[in-house]
Short mmCIF file of C-alpha atoms in Angstrom, two decimals:
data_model
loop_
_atom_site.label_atom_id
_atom_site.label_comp_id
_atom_site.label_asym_id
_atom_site.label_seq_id
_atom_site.Cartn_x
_atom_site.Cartn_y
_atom_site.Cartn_z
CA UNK C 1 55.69 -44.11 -8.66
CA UNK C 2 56.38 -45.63 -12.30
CA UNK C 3 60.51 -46.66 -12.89
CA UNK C 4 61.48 -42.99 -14.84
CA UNK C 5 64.84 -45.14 -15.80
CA UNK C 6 64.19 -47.26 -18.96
CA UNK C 7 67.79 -48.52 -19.88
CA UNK C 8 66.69 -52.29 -17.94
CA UNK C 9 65.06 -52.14 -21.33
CA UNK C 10 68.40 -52.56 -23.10
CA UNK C 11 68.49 -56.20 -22.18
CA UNK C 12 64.82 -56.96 -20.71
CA UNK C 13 65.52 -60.86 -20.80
CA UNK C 14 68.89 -60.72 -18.42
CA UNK C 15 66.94 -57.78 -16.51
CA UNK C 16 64.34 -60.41 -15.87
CA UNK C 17 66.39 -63.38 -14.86
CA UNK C 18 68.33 -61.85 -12.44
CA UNK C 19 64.99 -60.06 -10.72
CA UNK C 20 61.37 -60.66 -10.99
CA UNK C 21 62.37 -64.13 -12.95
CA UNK C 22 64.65 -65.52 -10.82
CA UNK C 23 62.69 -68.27 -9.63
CA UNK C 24 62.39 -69.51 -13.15
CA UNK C 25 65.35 -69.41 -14.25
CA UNK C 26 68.17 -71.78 -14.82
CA UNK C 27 72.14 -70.31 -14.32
CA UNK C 28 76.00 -71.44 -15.21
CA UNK C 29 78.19 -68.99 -14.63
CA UNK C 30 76.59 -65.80 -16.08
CA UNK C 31 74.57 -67.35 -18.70
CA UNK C 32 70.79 -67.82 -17.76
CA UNK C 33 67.78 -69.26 -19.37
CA UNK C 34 64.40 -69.56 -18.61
CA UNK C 35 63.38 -73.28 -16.98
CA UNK C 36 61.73 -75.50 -19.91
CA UNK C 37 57.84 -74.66 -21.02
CA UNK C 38 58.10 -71.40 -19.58
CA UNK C 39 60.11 -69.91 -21.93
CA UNK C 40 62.78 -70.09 -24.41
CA UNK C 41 65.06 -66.60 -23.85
CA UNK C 42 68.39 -67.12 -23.14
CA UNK C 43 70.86 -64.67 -21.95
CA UNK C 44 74.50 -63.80 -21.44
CA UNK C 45 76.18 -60.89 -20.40
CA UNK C 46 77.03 -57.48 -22.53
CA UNK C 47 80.15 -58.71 -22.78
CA UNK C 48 80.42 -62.41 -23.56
CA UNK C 49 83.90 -64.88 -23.38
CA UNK C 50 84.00 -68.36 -24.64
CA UNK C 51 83.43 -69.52 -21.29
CA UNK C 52 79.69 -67.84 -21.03
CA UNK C 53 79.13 -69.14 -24.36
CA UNK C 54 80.06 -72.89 -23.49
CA UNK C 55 78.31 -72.21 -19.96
CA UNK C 56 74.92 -71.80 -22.02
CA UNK C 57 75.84 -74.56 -24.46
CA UNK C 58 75.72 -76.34 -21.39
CA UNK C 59 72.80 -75.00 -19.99
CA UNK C 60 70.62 -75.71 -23.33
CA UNK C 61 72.59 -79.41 -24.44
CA UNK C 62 73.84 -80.11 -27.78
CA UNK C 63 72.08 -78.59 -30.94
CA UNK C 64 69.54 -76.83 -28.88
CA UNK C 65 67.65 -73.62 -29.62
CA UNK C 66 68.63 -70.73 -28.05
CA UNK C 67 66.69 -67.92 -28.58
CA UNK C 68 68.61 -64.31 -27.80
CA UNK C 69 65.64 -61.85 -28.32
CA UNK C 70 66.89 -58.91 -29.00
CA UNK C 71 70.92 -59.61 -27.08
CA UNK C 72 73.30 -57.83 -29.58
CA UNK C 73 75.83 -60.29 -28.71
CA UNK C 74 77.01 -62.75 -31.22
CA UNK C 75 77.87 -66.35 -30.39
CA UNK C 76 81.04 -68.05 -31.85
CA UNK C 77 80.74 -69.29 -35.64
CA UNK C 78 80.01 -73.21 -34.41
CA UNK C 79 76.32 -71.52 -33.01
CA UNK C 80 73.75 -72.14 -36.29
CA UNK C 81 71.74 -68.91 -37.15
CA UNK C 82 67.92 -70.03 -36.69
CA UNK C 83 65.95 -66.85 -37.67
CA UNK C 84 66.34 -62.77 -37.18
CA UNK C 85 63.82 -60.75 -37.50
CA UNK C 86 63.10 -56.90 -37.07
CA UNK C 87 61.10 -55.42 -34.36
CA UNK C 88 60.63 -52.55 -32.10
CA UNK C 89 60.24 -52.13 -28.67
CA UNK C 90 57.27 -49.72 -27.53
CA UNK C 91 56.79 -48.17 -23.97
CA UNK C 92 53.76 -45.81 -23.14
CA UNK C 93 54.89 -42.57 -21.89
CA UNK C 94 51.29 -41.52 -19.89
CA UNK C 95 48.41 -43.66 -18.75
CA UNK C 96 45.01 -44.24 -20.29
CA UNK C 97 41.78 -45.66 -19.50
CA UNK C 98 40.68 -49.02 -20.82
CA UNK C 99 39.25 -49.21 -24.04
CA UNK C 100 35.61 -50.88 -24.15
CA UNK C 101 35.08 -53.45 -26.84
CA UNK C 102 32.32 -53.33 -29.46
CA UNK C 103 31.53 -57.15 -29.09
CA UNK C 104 28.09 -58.41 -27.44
CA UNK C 105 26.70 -57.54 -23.96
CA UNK C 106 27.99 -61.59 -22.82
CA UNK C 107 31.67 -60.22 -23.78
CA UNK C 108 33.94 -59.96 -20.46
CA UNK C 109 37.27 -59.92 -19.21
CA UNK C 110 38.68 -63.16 -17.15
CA UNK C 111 41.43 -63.96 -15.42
CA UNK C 112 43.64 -67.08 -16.93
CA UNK C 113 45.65 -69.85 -15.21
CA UNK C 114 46.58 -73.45 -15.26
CA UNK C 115 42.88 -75.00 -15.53
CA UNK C 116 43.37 -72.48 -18.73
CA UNK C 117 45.93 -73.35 -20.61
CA UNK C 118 44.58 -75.83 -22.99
CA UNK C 119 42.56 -73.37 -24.73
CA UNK C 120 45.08 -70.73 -24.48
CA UNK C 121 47.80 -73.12 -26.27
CA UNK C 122 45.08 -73.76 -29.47
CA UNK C 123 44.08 -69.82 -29.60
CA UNK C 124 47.96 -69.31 -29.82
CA UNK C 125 47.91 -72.10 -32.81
CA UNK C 126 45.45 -70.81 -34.72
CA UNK C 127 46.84 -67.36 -34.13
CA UNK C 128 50.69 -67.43 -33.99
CA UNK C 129 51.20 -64.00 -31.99
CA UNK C 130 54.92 -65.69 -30.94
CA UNK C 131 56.18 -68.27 -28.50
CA UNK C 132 53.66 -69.59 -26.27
CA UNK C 133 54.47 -72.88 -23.89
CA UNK C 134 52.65 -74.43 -21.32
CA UNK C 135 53.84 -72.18 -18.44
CA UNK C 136 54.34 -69.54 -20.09
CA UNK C 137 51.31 -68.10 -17.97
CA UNK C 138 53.47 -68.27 -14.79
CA UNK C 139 55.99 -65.24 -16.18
CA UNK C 140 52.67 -62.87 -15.04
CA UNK C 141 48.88 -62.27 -15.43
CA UNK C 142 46.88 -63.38 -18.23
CA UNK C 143 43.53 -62.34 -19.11
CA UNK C 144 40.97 -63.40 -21.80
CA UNK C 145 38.21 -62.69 -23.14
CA UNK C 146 35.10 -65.20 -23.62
CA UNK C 147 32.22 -64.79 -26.08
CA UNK C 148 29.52 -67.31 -24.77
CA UNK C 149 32.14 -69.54 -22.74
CA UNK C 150 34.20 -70.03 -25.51
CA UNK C 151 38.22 -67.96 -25.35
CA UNK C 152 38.59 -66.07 -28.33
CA UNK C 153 40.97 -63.66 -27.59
CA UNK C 154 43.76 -63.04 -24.85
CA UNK C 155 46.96 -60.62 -23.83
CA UNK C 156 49.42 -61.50 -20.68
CA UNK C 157 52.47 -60.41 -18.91
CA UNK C 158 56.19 -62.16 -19.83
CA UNK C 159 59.28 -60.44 -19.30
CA UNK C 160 59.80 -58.25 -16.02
CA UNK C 161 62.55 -55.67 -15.57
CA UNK C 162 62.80 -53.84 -12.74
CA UNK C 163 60.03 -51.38 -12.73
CA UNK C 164 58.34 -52.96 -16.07
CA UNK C 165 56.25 -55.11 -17.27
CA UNK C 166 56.22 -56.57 -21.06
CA UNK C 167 52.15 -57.20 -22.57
CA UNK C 168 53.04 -59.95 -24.53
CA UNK C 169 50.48 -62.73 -26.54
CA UNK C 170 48.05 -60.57 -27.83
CA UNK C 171 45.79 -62.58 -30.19
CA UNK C 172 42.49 -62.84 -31.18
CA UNK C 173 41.11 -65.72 -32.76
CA UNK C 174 39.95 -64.89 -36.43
CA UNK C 175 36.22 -65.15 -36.32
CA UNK C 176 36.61 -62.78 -32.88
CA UNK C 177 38.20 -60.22 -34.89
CA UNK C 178 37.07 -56.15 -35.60
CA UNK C 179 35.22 -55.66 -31.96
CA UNK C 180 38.08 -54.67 -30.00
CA UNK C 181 39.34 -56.94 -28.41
CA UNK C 182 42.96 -56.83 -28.33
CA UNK C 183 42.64 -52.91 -27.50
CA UNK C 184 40.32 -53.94 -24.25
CA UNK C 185 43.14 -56.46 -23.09
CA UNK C 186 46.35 -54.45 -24.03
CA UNK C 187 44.79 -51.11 -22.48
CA UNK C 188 43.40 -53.19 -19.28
CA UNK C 189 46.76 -54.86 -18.68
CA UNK C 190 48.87 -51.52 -18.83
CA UNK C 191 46.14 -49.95 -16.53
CA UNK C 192 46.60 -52.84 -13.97
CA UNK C 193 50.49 -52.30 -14.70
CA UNK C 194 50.31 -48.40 -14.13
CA UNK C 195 48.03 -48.96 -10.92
CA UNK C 196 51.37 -50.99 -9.38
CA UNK C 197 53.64 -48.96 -9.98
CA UNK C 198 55.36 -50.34 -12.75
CA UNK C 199 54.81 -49.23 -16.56
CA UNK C 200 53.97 -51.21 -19.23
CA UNK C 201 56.37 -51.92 -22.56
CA UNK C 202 56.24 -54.40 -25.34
CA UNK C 203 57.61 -55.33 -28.26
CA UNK C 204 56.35 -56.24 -31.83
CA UNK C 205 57.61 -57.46 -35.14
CA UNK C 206 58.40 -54.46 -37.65
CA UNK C 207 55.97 -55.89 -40.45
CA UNK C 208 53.01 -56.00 -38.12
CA UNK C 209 52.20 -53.17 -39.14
CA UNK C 210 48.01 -53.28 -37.49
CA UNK C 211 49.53 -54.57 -34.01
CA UNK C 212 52.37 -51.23 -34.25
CA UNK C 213 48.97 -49.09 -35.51
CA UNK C 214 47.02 -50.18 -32.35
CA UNK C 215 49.66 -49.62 -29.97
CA UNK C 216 50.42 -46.25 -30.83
CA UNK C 217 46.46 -45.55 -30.79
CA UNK C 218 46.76 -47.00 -26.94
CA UNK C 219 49.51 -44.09 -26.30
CA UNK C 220 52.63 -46.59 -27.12
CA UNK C 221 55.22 -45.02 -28.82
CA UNK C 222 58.70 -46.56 -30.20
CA UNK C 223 61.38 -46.67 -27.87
CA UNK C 224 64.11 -48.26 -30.29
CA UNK C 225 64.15 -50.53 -33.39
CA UNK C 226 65.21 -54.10 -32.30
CA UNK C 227 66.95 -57.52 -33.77
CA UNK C 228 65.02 -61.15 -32.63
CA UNK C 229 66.91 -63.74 -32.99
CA UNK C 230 67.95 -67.21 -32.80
CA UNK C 231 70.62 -69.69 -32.92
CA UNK C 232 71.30 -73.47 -32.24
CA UNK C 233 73.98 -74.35 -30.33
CA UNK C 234 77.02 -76.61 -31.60
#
């Protein structure tokens, strides 16, 4: 049965860390991070001293980037603000069934993994949908969709609270755009989520306004507004 309790969303990085994540993460103390070209998140308890502070100073070196999603704490004045940015996190409430796309009969959903990745780092270059490394792929599944052998558009899984599971890197590469592909991904992932019995969330930037527009069309609605962002360390 799907996780009724969604307040693992509060802090989804930490959440993940601590569970599903754990064997890719990196700890001091109480600060965690996610081991290098997997992620970037970073993450330190709701209530933060000096010491977790330094403890992920020293987790990340000298003038490093941490990025602290959507954490509401705030790091001591010698931490350089890198960006901040808007957002809202989106959970769907009921299931659905996937969404077919209007592309051409050789259009199909694959699986994605290592022998992958090369392709999957220049679609997320040409299409910027957010932070993308080279194992990134290992935080869940990944599938794509090829048009004639080539990948030209894809959607995966990243963070993992108990119960959850974030669809994260959905992009399509421009000349694959208008024949649904994006919907066929998103709405196969949180089907494969559902069928688990885990429910699917994700998260968006507040002036994508056609991402926000498709979600809610794939039963998404807003759970809470939400703060990205990023610092460097001292």
């Amino acid at each position: 049965m799907a996780n009724d309790d969604d307040t693992v969303l509060d802090d989804p990085v930490a959440q993940s860390l601590g569970g599903r994540h754990a064997r890719l993460a990196r700890r001091l103390g109480r600060a965690a991070t996610y081991l290098t070209g997997v992620a970037t998140f970073s993450c330190v308890p709701a209530d933060p001293g000096t010491e977790d502070w330094a403890d992920l100073a020293g987790l990340l070196g000298p003038d490093a980037f941490a990025d602290m999603f959507s954490s509401p704490a705030v790091p001591p004045p010698a931490w350089k603000p890198v960006f901040r940015l808007d957002g809202r996190q989106l959970i769907r409430p009921g299931g659905g069934r996937p969404v077919r796309p209007r592309g051409a009969s050789d259009t199909g959903v694959v699986e994605l993994g290592a022998q992958d990745v090369p392709e999957m780092l220049d679609l997320v270059a040409r299409t910027e949908p957010g932070p993308f490394w080279p194992r990134t792929h290992e935080l869940g599944t990944y599938l794509g969709v090829r048009v004639r052998g080539t990948l030209v558009a894809m959607a995966g899984e990243r963070l993992r609270p108990p119960g959850w599971a974030e669809i994260s890197a959905v992009c399509t590469a421009p000349e694959a755009r208008g024949r649904g592909h994006a919907a066929l991904l998103v709405s196969t992932l949180a089907a494969r989520v559902e069928a688990r019995g885990e429910r699917p969330f994700l998260h968006v930037a507040e002036s994508n306004t056609g991402a926000i527009a498709l979600y809610e069309r794939l039963g998404f609605r807003t759970r809470r507004q939400v703060t990205f962002q990023g610092f460097r360390t001292p």
